[in-house]
Amino acid sequence: MKLDKLYRLFTLLSLMMFCFCNIAMAQTNDTELTATVVDEQGNAIEGADVFSPSGIKASSDINGQFKIKLRDDDESVVLEKKGYISAIINTPDITGNITMKKSPFLASQDDEINMGVATKYRRNIVGAVSSINTQDRLTYDNTQYVRDYINGLQLGVRGSDNIRGIGNVVFVIDGVIGRDPNILNMEEVEQITVLKDANSVALYGSQGKNGVIVINTKRGKANKKEVNVNIRSGFRLPTALPNYLSSAAYMTLFNEARNNDGLDNFYDNETILNTLSGSNKFKYPDVDLYSREYVQSFVNFTNIITEFSGGNDKNQYYVNMGFNREDAWVDINEDINSGTNRFNVRGNLDFKINDWITSSLDGIAVVSTTKGSRANLLSAATTLRPNAYSPFLPVDLIDTSDPTVAGQLLAANTFNGNLLGSTQQFGSDAPIALAIAGGYQNTVFRSTQFNNSINFDLDRVTKGLSAKTYVSFDFYDSYNLTVNNDFATYEPIWEDNSITGINVYGVDEKDLTQTPTTNGFLSRFGFYGLINYDTTLDKDHSLNTTLLGYYNSQRRNDVIQTDVDAHLGFQMTYDYKKKLFIDFTGTYINSIKLAKGNRGALSPTSGIAYIISEEPFLKNNKFINYLKLKASAGILKSDQGIAALNAGDNAYYLYAENYAFGNNVSWADGNSNRRIDISQGGNLDLTFEERIDLNLGFETYLNNSLWIEANYFKTELDKQITFLQDEFPSFYDIFRPYNNFDKNLYTGFEIGMNFNKTYGDFSFALGANVLYSQTERALRSEVYTEDYLQTQGKEISTIFGLVDQGFYAESDFNTNGDLNAGLPVPQFGIVQPGDIKYQDLNGDNIIDNDDRRAIGQSSNPWTYALNLNLNYKRFNLFVLGVGQSGASGNKLNSSYNEYYSVDGADKYSEVVLGRWTPETASTATYPRLSSQTNQNNFRQSTFWLFDTSYFSINRAQLTYEFEDALCKKIGMENFSLNLSGTNLFEIGENKDIRQLRIGTTPLTRTFTFGIRASF
């Protein structure tokens, strides 16, 4: 679907929904209700909001009185006030005063935490749980990426999907395990909750091993009709781009590299000087694919989201429709509307079937298309040497006196007066020509999701008894539709500054051949059913129990085996006077990855929480408003980490012997048989991995302004799958079975604080969180010749490598070019002055892999964040900063795509300017250049490590909210303007390296102007 058609469809749907809602709200009002809102002591409550079924809103005045217009068929009104229990009241029952009950601290409607399969008040939660409600944040923090609301704002999370450094979490969206948060926009999201300890995640069975992030989308609310529009438009700038050397510099240094290898110059001085002068850029090309000629200096984007919600006490609805358009960084083909278009629609419907059954239906659809050329110029930019060829050959430089050349030119397609250049090496696959004339590729991603829940109020059976069923179906698929055009490229034959001949590769033929290819699909079916019983005994004692049955199956393309997860869960929580809470949760899981007889296991967890501030000695303390102590522990069994270590092994049969056909075996009689090889030994005792967990923490609210939450955690991941290295001789390698042996240890703490204060028209909020997570390879099966090569006892992400000692000096070699006697001899090829010298750790006078040791770690033990919110009258400023420290990066990582490891015929980046030469021996920052493959210099070592510590202003937003009086005049409930930016500023010793992206879309700095309106 073309962009204009998609946009028109989106606009039409939005207008239809808008008109529908306004027509519904424009009905004639027949009566007026007047009443007074008071608290339990009879005091008037000011600012209580009252909502009628027709969507009209009123608020109580200083005397607690309100007036609201009602239609004849309006049967009820909704009352809401922060700190009080919300209520739906039948209008015939209203005769005078309406009493609202004050809710306990952290037990109001705003404090409900939806944990996927259970909902609890924040006050009643025993485990380590953090949560954010988006309702009050989206106006001043208008980012639309869900992961942005996790990174830096959620305590205990490293990045956006790793809790406490243990591993990637499972996302639960609207009760469905395993959904992708990237398909959501933040406008859809009502709450994000992080479940961190074993007790909190136990009901999620095997899939909850690494922690759970629960995302719940918005739903319609009774008597509250809303129409919201959010429009954002802006541009992205690259924070950093790779810097490759020019043609002249490249040729000069490549000659130097050859000379270092004892070879003659490859490029003559005349060619270098002509290239440097720029006298004929077509004969002496200097191509930079990162220049503005090929990569845009910025890209634009536009995002439009509309929401419609409302309903009454029987039926509620929520609809979200969004459209997003973003340009591509490479857009040099005029026939292609390069970029990404995304359209999403969500409908959440809740309805009452009868007095004891309610249900919900949710439907979600997302379609995203990305269109671009067949050539990936950002990838080609990392390898295409600047002097390789001229991508364009002006027709007016071609001498047509030769009839053959004239005929070739007559038959050729031209582009802005140019032929598409190439060489014999590239032929018709020259990347720039492919980008312009080769057609295009359209990548389509589609996602559909469906949920249905049925809730049963079984009070008629036993008071406090309820049940629920939940069914979900998801389907994701992605495919490429490639339109291939055949095209010709041309290699020039130069005489002086004129092209006297051309070699032709390929033919010009715009045949529009379509080639569809799949990127994969995933289908998921999920079901769970639960029974809940909630009762109070003798006023002070309460009991809440839940029995859960869960099943999930998932299929992927090209995978025969269906992933299946199933478990039974039981949770029982006891509380005494709402101040002492004791929780037990047990889950019995099943896995088809294990042998029969080992496929079931029980995961027991328990926790206790004590609100000590409810005791008489703290009850009325003016400084300590609230204090809760909590502890939890448990053992989680899981099969999520049961995965093949060898290519070709199937994760579902790691317990069994594997056989495969081998070579033919010939017999003396001339016959032969195929040999049967064993590729894996069997182990029928293979069992679940275990997470053994301890969490100690507290929550407190001080002086009515400061919230503090802290947790200490200790987690062991035990019985991880591995091959035992110290149990069998080396020749037994292929017969080794998988075993449960490895153990990892995670210890650390997390602290989160939020401080809020108001002074007249000025208010501010300051938040901070810190996570420290130290990891250890607690148990390993290893055999190494040197103790320092053992990984047991070291940090999990430890980097092993050689220890550099600077560069070899000319004095390290004798007159024959051999290393001086007594110097350790490297085993990685012949070395010369300017190569990296390594430390001989074991003293055997040889440099080899036995001289590697722990030289750093790739995972940051420290992550932290600060957020500031300043408000003065109608202006608001929000700033979020995030940081990390304690880890190292590796310049030889594949992410840098040989930007730093340059040898042979590789393209040269700016880093080689610091190369070693006899003249720069004391100041060099890079090894000598070589035109050969250098085995010595580009090995993992301390030379290539860099500190990844940083602190950055992740995003900031300035918002102006128009006054209520003006909004009412223009028919709006709320109206605001905002200006925001992301990745604005970074402090870090190596930020230039960290921000670099090689061969792919650059890291960007974004500026956005936004409009938000509510009707």
PDB file of N, CA and C in Angstrom, residues 802-881:
ATOM      1  N   LEU A 802      45.808 -11.586  25.544  1.00  0.00           N
ATOM      2  CA  LEU A 802      47.223 -11.344  25.785  1.00  0.00           C
ATOM      3  C   LEU A 802      47.430  -9.980  26.425  1.00  0.00           C
ATOM      4  N   VAL A 803      48.549  -9.821  27.096  1.00  0.00           N
ATOM      5  CA  VAL A 803      48.890  -8.552  27.747  1.00  0.00           C
ATOM      6  C   VAL A 803      49.948  -7.858  26.899  1.00  0.00           C
ATOM      7  N   ASP A 804      49.590  -6.700  26.330  1.00  0.00           N
ATOM      8  CA  ASP A 804      50.546  -6.037  25.433  1.00  0.00           C
ATOM      9  C   ASP A 804      51.615  -5.308  26.214  1.00  0.00           C
ATOM     10  N   GLN A 805      52.791  -5.250  25.632  1.00  0.00           N
ATOM     11  CA  GLN A 805      53.952  -4.573  26.209  1.00  0.00           C
ATOM     12  C   GLN A 805      54.438  -3.451  25.295  1.00  0.00           C
ATOM     13  N   GLY A 806      53.518  -2.847  24.573  1.00  0.00           N
ATOM     14  CA  GLY A 806      53.901  -1.813  23.622  1.00  0.00           C
ATOM     15  C   GLY A 806      54.274  -2.425  22.280  1.00  0.00           C
ATOM     16  N   PHE A 807      55.081  -1.698  21.521  1.00  0.00           N
ATOM     17  CA  PHE A 807      55.502  -2.160  20.194  1.00  0.00           C
ATOM     18  C   PHE A 807      56.949  -2.643  20.226  1.00  0.00           C
ATOM     19  N   TYR A 808      57.238  -3.620  19.353  1.00  0.00           N
ATOM     20  CA  TYR A 808      58.627  -4.009  19.165  1.00  0.00           C
ATOM     21  C   TYR A 808      59.396  -2.811  18.624  1.00  0.00           C
ATOM     22  N   ALA A 809      60.577  -2.594  19.178  1.00  0.00           N
ATOM     23  CA  ALA A 809      61.440  -1.513  18.708  1.00  0.00           C
ATOM     24  C   ALA A 809      62.472  -2.069  17.739  1.00  0.00           C
ATOM     25  N   GLU A 810      63.089  -1.185  16.980  1.00  0.00           N
ATOM     26  CA  GLU A 810      64.132  -1.634  16.046  1.00  0.00           C
ATOM     27  C   GLU A 810      65.290  -2.272  16.796  1.00  0.00           C
ATOM     28  N   SER A 811      65.508  -1.836  18.045  1.00  0.00           N
ATOM     29  CA  SER A 811      66.603  -2.396  18.847  1.00  0.00           C
ATOM     30  C   SER A 811      66.318  -3.814  19.321  1.00  0.00           C
ATOM     31  N   ASP A 812      65.081  -4.307  19.146  1.00  0.00           N
ATOM     32  CA  ASP A 812      64.738  -5.674  19.544  1.00  0.00           C
ATOM     33  C   ASP A 812      65.174  -6.699  18.494  1.00  0.00           C
ATOM     34  N   PHE A 813      65.731  -6.229  17.377  1.00  0.00           N
ATOM     35  CA  PHE A 813      66.092  -7.120  16.280  1.00  0.00           C
ATOM     36  C   PHE A 813      67.567  -6.958  15.941  1.00  0.00           C
ATOM     37  N   ASN A 814      68.152  -8.062  15.477  1.00  0.00           N
ATOM     38  CA  ASN A 814      69.550  -7.990  15.048  1.00  0.00           C
ATOM     39  C   ASN A 814      69.616  -7.560  13.589  1.00  0.00           C
ATOM     40  N   THR A 815      70.804  -7.530  13.049  1.00  0.00           N
ATOM     41  CA  THR A 815      70.989  -7.033  11.678  1.00  0.00           C
ATOM     42  C   THR A 815      70.354  -7.947  10.644  1.00  0.00           C
ATOM     43  N   ASN A 816      70.070  -9.188  11.007  1.00  0.00           N
ATOM     44  CA  ASN A 816      69.412 -10.112  10.081  1.00  0.00           C
ATOM     45  C   ASN A 816      67.884 -10.019  10.140  1.00  0.00           C
ATOM     46  N   GLY A 817      67.385  -9.161  11.014  1.00  0.00           N
ATOM     47  CA  GLY A 817      65.936  -9.004  11.152  1.00  0.00           C
ATOM     48  C   GLY A 817      65.310 -10.000  12.099  1.00  0.00           C
ATOM     49  N   ASP A 818      66.153 -10.783  12.813  1.00  0.00           N
ATOM     50  CA  ASP A 818      65.627 -11.748  13.767  1.00  0.00           C
ATOM     51  C   ASP A 818      65.574 -11.124  15.155  1.00  0.00           C
ATOM     52  N   LEU A 819      64.631 -11.636  15.995  1.00  0.00           N
ATOM     53  CA  LEU A 819      64.537 -11.156  17.368  1.00  0.00           C
ATOM     54  C   LEU A 819      65.830 -11.445  18.119  1.00  0.00           C
ATOM     55  N   ASN A 820      66.206 -10.516  18.975  1.00  0.00           N
ATOM     56  CA  ASN A 820      67.395 -10.710  19.789  1.00  0.00           C
ATOM     57  C   ASN A 820      67.231 -11.917  20.696  1.00  0.00           C
ATOM     58  N   ALA A 821      68.336 -12.567  20.975  1.00  0.00           N
ATOM     59  CA  ALA A 821      68.329 -13.718  21.865  1.00  0.00           C
ATOM     60  C   ALA A 821      67.798 -13.307  23.234  1.00  0.00           C
ATOM     61  N   GLY A 822      66.990 -14.185  23.818  1.00  0.00           N
ATOM     62  CA  GLY A 822      66.419 -13.914  25.134  1.00  0.00           C
ATOM     63  C   GLY A 822      65.015 -13.353  25.093  1.00  0.00           C
ATOM     64  N   LEU A 823      64.598 -12.799  23.955  1.00  0.00           N
ATOM     65  CA  LEU A 823      63.231 -12.292  23.844  1.00  0.00           C
ATOM     66  C   LEU A 823      62.290 -13.444  23.509  1.00  0.00           C
ATOM     67  N   PRO A 824      61.100 -13.483  24.160  1.00  0.00           N
ATOM     68  CA  PRO A 824      60.142 -14.556  23.843  1.00  0.00           C
ATOM     69  C   PRO A 824      59.769 -14.533  22.373  1.00  0.00           C
ATOM     70  N   VAL A 825      59.610 -15.705  21.782  1.00  0.00           N
ATOM     71  CA  VAL A 825      59.332 -15.818  20.353  1.00  0.00           C
ATOM     72  C   VAL A 825      57.833 -15.991  20.133  1.00  0.00           C
ATOM     73  N   PRO A 826      57.178 -15.075  19.428  1.00  0.00           N
ATOM     74  CA  PRO A 826      55.745 -15.225  19.153  1.00  0.00           C
ATOM     75  C   PRO A 826      55.483 -16.390  18.203  1.00  0.00           C
ATOM     76  N   GLN A 827      54.353 -17.049  18.407  1.00  0.00           N
ATOM     77  CA  GLN A 827      53.954 -18.162  17.557  1.00  0.00           C
ATOM     78  C   GLN A 827      52.862 -17.753  16.569  1.00  0.00           C
ATOM     79  N   PHE A 828      52.714 -16.451  16.366  1.00  0.00           N
ATOM     80  CA  PHE A 828      51.644 -15.949  15.503  1.00  0.00           C
ATOM     81  C   PHE A 828      52.198 -15.341  14.227  1.00  0.00           C
ATOM     82  N   GLY A 829      53.317 -15.845  13.752  1.00  0.00           N
ATOM     83  CA  GLY A 829      53.924 -15.317  12.541  1.00  0.00           C
ATOM     84  C   GLY A 829      55.149 -14.480  12.856  1.00  0.00           C
ATOM     85  N   ILE A 830      55.890 -14.178  11.803  1.00  0.00           N
ATOM     86  CA  ILE A 830      57.116 -13.384  11.942  1.00  0.00           C
ATOM     87  C   ILE A 830      56.747 -11.952  12.294  1.00  0.00           C
ATOM     88  N   VAL A 831      57.450 -11.389  13.289  1.00  0.00           N
ATOM     89  CA  VAL A 831      57.182 -10.021  13.717  1.00  0.00           C
ATOM     90  C   VAL A 831      58.300  -9.100  13.262  1.00  0.00           C
ATOM     91  N   GLN A 832      57.960  -7.808  13.219  1.00  0.00           N
ATOM     92  CA  GLN A 832      58.895  -6.763  12.820  1.00  0.00           C
ATOM     93  C   GLN A 832      58.764  -5.598  13.794  1.00  0.00           C
ATOM     94  N   PRO A 833      59.672  -4.630  13.711  1.00  0.00           N
ATOM     95  CA  PRO A 833      59.500  -3.416  14.501  1.00  0.00           C
ATOM     96  C   PRO A 833      58.143  -2.785  14.187  1.00  0.00           C
ATOM     97  N   GLY A 834      57.431  -2.382  15.231  1.00  0.00           N
ATOM     98  CA  GLY A 834      56.105  -1.797  15.064  1.00  0.00           C
ATOM     99  C   GLY A 834      54.977  -2.764  15.300  1.00  0.00           C
ATOM    100  N   ASP A 835      55.273  -4.065  15.412  1.00  0.00           N
ATOM    101  CA  ASP A 835      54.249  -5.033  15.771  1.00  0.00           C
ATOM    102  C   ASP A 835      54.061  -5.022  17.293  1.00  0.00           C
ATOM    103  N   ILE A 836      52.923  -5.558  17.744  1.00  0.00           N
ATOM    104  CA  ILE A 836      52.619  -5.541  19.179  1.00  0.00           C
ATOM    105  C   ILE A 836      53.423  -6.625  19.887  1.00  0.00           C
ATOM    106  N   LYS A 837      54.029  -6.231  20.993  1.00  0.00           N
ATOM    107  CA  LYS A 837      54.797  -7.162  21.814  1.00  0.00           C
ATOM    108  C   LYS A 837      53.925  -7.620  22.979  1.00  0.00           C
ATOM    109  N   TYR A 838      53.957  -8.934  23.289  1.00  0.00           N
ATOM    110  CA  TYR A 838      53.103  -9.474  24.344  1.00  0.00           C
ATOM    111  C   TYR A 838      53.941 -10.030  25.483  1.00  0.00           C
ATOM    112  N   GLN A 839      53.321 -10.067  26.667  1.00  0.00           N
ATOM    113  CA  GLN A 839      53.990 -10.568  27.864  1.00  0.00           C
ATOM    114  C   GLN A 839      54.009 -12.092  27.877  1.00  0.00           C
ATOM    115  N   ASP A 840      55.162 -12.658  28.241  1.00  0.00           N
ATOM    116  CA  ASP A 840      55.313 -14.103  28.385  1.00  0.00           C
ATOM    117  C   ASP A 840      54.933 -14.471  29.821  1.00  0.00           C
ATOM    118  N   LEU A 841      53.657 -14.830  30.015  1.00  0.00           N
ATOM    119  CA  LEU A 841      53.151 -15.027  31.367  1.00  0.00           C
ATOM    120  C   LEU A 841      53.700 -16.281  32.033  1.00  0.00           C
ATOM    121  N   ASN A 842      53.878 -17.365  31.272  1.00  0.00           N
ATOM    122  CA  ASN A 842      54.319 -18.619  31.892  1.00  0.00           C
ATOM    123  C   ASN A 842      55.827 -18.831  31.823  1.00  0.00           C
ATOM    124  N   GLY A 843      56.551 -17.864  31.257  1.00  0.00           N
ATOM    125  CA  GLY A 843      58.003 -17.912  31.280  1.00  0.00           C
ATOM    126  C   GLY A 843      58.641 -18.998  30.443  1.00  0.00           C
ATOM    127  N   ASP A 844      57.929 -19.503  29.404  1.00  0.00           N
ATOM    128  CA  ASP A 844      58.502 -20.557  28.577  1.00  0.00           C
ATOM    129  C   ASP A 844      59.235 -19.994  27.360  1.00  0.00           C
ATOM    130  N   ASN A 845      59.379 -18.662  27.320  1.00  0.00           N
ATOM    131  CA  ASN A 845      60.091 -17.969  26.239  1.00  0.00           C
ATOM    132  C   ASN A 845      59.376 -18.094  24.898  1.00  0.00           C
ATOM    133  N   ILE A 846      58.075 -18.404  24.953  1.00  0.00           N
ATOM    134  CA  ILE A 846      57.232 -18.492  23.757  1.00  0.00           C
ATOM    135  C   ILE A 846      55.955 -17.706  24.023  1.00  0.00           C
ATOM    136  N   ILE A 847      55.526 -16.961  23.023  1.00  0.00           N
ATOM    137  CA  ILE A 847      54.246 -16.251  23.131  1.00  0.00           C
ATOM    138  C   ILE A 847      53.215 -17.046  22.343  1.00  0.00           C
ATOM    139  N   ASP A 848      52.238 -17.626  23.073  1.00  0.00           N
ATOM    140  CA  ASP A 848      51.157 -18.375  22.431  1.00  0.00           C
ATOM    141  C   ASP A 848      49.892 -18.200  23.259  1.00  0.00           C
ATOM    142  N   ASN A 849      48.873 -19.016  22.981  1.00  0.00           N
ATOM    143  CA  ASN A 849      47.598 -18.853  23.675  1.00  0.00           C
ATOM    144  C   ASN A 849      47.661 -19.174  25.150  1.00  0.00           C
ATOM    145  N   ASP A 850      48.733 -19.854  25.587  1.00  0.00           N
ATOM    146  CA  ASP A 850      48.889 -20.120  27.011  1.00  0.00           C
ATOM    147  C   ASP A 850      49.318 -18.871  27.778  1.00  0.00           C
ATOM    148  N   ASP A 851      49.571 -17.786  27.064  1.00  0.00           N
ATOM    149  CA  ASP A 851      49.940 -16.529  27.721  1.00  0.00           C
ATOM    150  C   ASP A 851      48.755 -15.577  27.839  1.00  0.00           C
ATOM    151  N   ARG A 852      47.564 -16.091  27.598  1.00  0.00           N
ATOM    152  CA  ARG A 852      46.361 -15.288  27.812  1.00  0.00           C
ATOM    153  C   ARG A 852      45.944 -15.343  29.279  1.00  0.00           C
ATOM    154  N   ARG A 853      45.339 -14.269  29.735  1.00  0.00           N
ATOM    155  CA  ARG A 853      44.775 -14.231  31.087  1.00  0.00           C
ATOM    156  C   ARG A 853      43.552 -13.321  31.073  1.00  0.00           C
ATOM    157  N   ALA A 854      42.909 -13.206  32.237  1.00  0.00           N
ATOM    158  CA  ALA A 854      41.762 -12.307  32.346  1.00  0.00           C
ATOM    159  C   ALA A 854      42.246 -10.865  32.237  1.00  0.00           C
ATOM    160  N   ILE A 855      41.712 -10.137  31.267  1.00  0.00           N
ATOM    161  CA  ILE A 855      42.170  -8.758  31.048  1.00  0.00           C
ATOM    162  C   ILE A 855      41.033  -7.742  31.196  1.00  0.00           C
ATOM    163  N   GLY A 856      39.833  -8.188  31.490  1.00  0.00           N
ATOM    164  CA  GLY A 856      38.717  -7.256  31.657  1.00  0.00           C
ATOM    165  C   GLY A 856      37.405  -8.007  31.651  1.00  0.00           C
ATOM    166  N   GLN A 857      36.301  -7.266  31.702  1.00  0.00           N
ATOM    167  CA  GLN A 857      34.979  -7.864  31.611  1.00  0.00           C
ATOM    168  C   GLN A 857      34.115  -6.993  30.719  1.00  0.00           C
ATOM    169  N   SER A 858      33.204  -7.635  29.993  1.00  0.00           N
ATOM    170  CA  SER A 858      32.394  -6.909  29.019  1.00  0.00           C
ATOM    171  C   SER A 858      31.065  -6.424  29.589  1.00  0.00           C
ATOM    172  N   SER A 859      30.704  -6.903  30.777  1.00  0.00           N
ATOM    173  CA  SER A 859      29.437  -6.512  31.395  1.00  0.00           C
ATOM    174  C   SER A 859      29.681  -5.508  32.506  1.00  0.00           C
ATOM    175  N   ASN A 860      28.874  -4.447  32.545  1.00  0.00           N
ATOM    176  CA  ASN A 860      29.044  -3.394  33.535  1.00  0.00           C
ATOM    177  C   ASN A 860      28.418  -3.785  34.869  1.00  0.00           C
ATOM    178  N   PRO A 861      29.190  -3.823  35.948  1.00  0.00           N
ATOM    179  CA  PRO A 861      28.595  -4.127  37.256  1.00  0.00           C
ATOM    180  C   PRO A 861      27.750  -2.974  37.789  1.00  0.00           C
ATOM    181  N   TRP A 862      28.064  -1.740  37.370  1.00  0.00           N
ATOM    182  CA  TRP A 862      27.340  -0.574  37.859  1.00  0.00           C
ATOM    183  C   TRP A 862      26.489   0.026  36.740  1.00  0.00           C
ATOM    184  N   THR A 863      25.205   0.207  37.007  1.00  0.00           N
ATOM    185  CA  THR A 863      24.340   0.990  36.126  1.00  0.00           C
ATOM    186  C   THR A 863      23.548   1.941  37.013  1.00  0.00           C
ATOM    187  N   TYR A 864      23.287   3.130  36.505  1.00  0.00           N
ATOM    188  CA  TYR A 864      22.608   4.126  37.330  1.00  0.00           C
ATOM    189  C   TYR A 864      21.856   5.099  36.433  1.00  0.00           C
ATOM    190  N   ALA A 865      20.932   5.824  37.031  1.00  0.00           N
ATOM    191  CA  ALA A 865      20.117   6.770  36.273  1.00  0.00           C
ATOM    192  C   ALA A 865      19.606   7.863  37.195  1.00  0.00           C
ATOM    193  N   LEU A 866      19.392   9.038  36.610  1.00  0.00           N
ATOM    194  CA  LEU A 866      18.807  10.186  37.298  1.00  0.00           C
ATOM    195  C   LEU A 866      17.686  10.739  36.431  1.00  0.00           C
ATOM    196  N   ASN A 867      16.584  11.119  37.047  1.00  0.00           N
ATOM    197  CA  ASN A 867      15.541  11.810  36.303  1.00  0.00           C
ATOM    198  C   ASN A 867      15.052  13.008  37.103  1.00  0.00           C
ATOM    199  N   LEU A 868      14.841  14.101  36.407  1.00  0.00           N
ATOM    200  CA  LEU A 868      14.463  15.376  37.027  1.00  0.00           C
ATOM    201  C   LEU A 868      13.223  15.915  36.334  1.00  0.00           C
ATOM    202  N   ASN A 869      12.270  16.348  37.128  1.00  0.00           N
ATOM    203  CA  ASN A 869      11.049  16.925  36.584  1.00  0.00           C
ATOM    204  C   ASN A 869      10.773  18.251  37.295  1.00  0.00           C
ATOM    205  N   LEU A 870      10.880  19.362  36.556  1.00  0.00           N
ATOM    206  CA  LEU A 870      10.657  20.698  37.098  1.00  0.00           C
ATOM    207  C   LEU A 870       9.377  21.263  36.508  1.00  0.00           C
ATOM    208  N   ASN A 871       8.550  21.840  37.371  1.00  0.00           N
ATOM    209  CA  ASN A 871       7.283  22.400  36.903  1.00  0.00           C
ATOM    210  C   ASN A 871       7.093  23.792  37.490  1.00  0.00           C
ATOM    211  N   TYR A 872       6.856  24.757  36.597  1.00  0.00           N
ATOM    212  CA  TYR A 872       6.536  26.115  37.031  1.00  0.00           C
ATOM    213  C   TYR A 872       5.335  26.600  36.248  1.00  0.00           C
ATOM    214  N   LYS A 873       4.231  26.774  36.971  1.00  0.00           N
ATOM    215  CA  LYS A 873       2.973  27.166  36.366  1.00  0.00           C
ATOM    216  C   LYS A 873       2.633  26.215  35.219  1.00  0.00           C
ATOM    217  N   ARG A 874       2.655  26.697  33.979  1.00  0.00           N
ATOM    218  CA  ARG A 874       2.240  25.864  32.847  1.00  0.00           C
ATOM    219  C   ARG A 874       3.424  25.204  32.146  1.00  0.00           C
ATOM    220  N   PHE A 875       4.641  25.466  32.614  1.00  0.00           N
ATOM    221  CA  PHE A 875       5.839  24.912  31.968  1.00  0.00           C
ATOM    222  C   PHE A 875       6.356  23.715  32.758  1.00  0.00           C
ATOM    223  N   ASN A 876       6.877  22.751  32.014  1.00  0.00           N
ATOM    224  CA  ASN A 876       7.448  21.566  32.646  1.00  0.00           C
ATOM    225  C   ASN A 876       8.707  21.148  31.896  1.00  0.00           C
ATOM    226  N   LEU A 877       9.743  20.827  32.644  1.00  0.00           N
ATOM    227  CA  LEU A 877      10.998  20.328  32.057  1.00  0.00           C
ATOM    228  C   LEU A 877      11.311  18.969  32.649  1.00  0.00           C
ATOM    229  N   PHE A 878      11.475  17.975  31.768  1.00  0.00           N
ATOM    230  CA  PHE A 878      11.836  16.621  32.184  1.00  0.00           C
ATOM    231  C   PHE A 878      13.191  16.260  31.584  1.00  0.00           C
ATOM    232  N   VAL A 879      14.080  15.687  32.399  1.00  0.00           N
ATOM    233  CA  VAL A 879      15.406  15.275  31.941  1.00  0.00           C
ATOM    234  C   VAL A 879      15.717  13.898  32.508  1.00  0.00           C
ATOM    235  N   LEU A 880      16.211  13.007  31.668  1.00  0.00           N
ATOM    236  CA  LEU A 880      16.621  11.668  32.101  1.00  0.00           C
ATOM    237  C   LEU A 880      18.073  11.435  31.705  1.00  0.00           C
ATOM    238  N   GLY A 881      18.887  11.059  32.680  1.00  0.00           N
ATOM    239  CA  GLY A 881      20.280  10.702  32.421  1.00  0.00           C
ATOM    240  C   GLY A 881      20.558   9.284  32.852  1.00  0.00           C
TER     241      GLY A 881
END
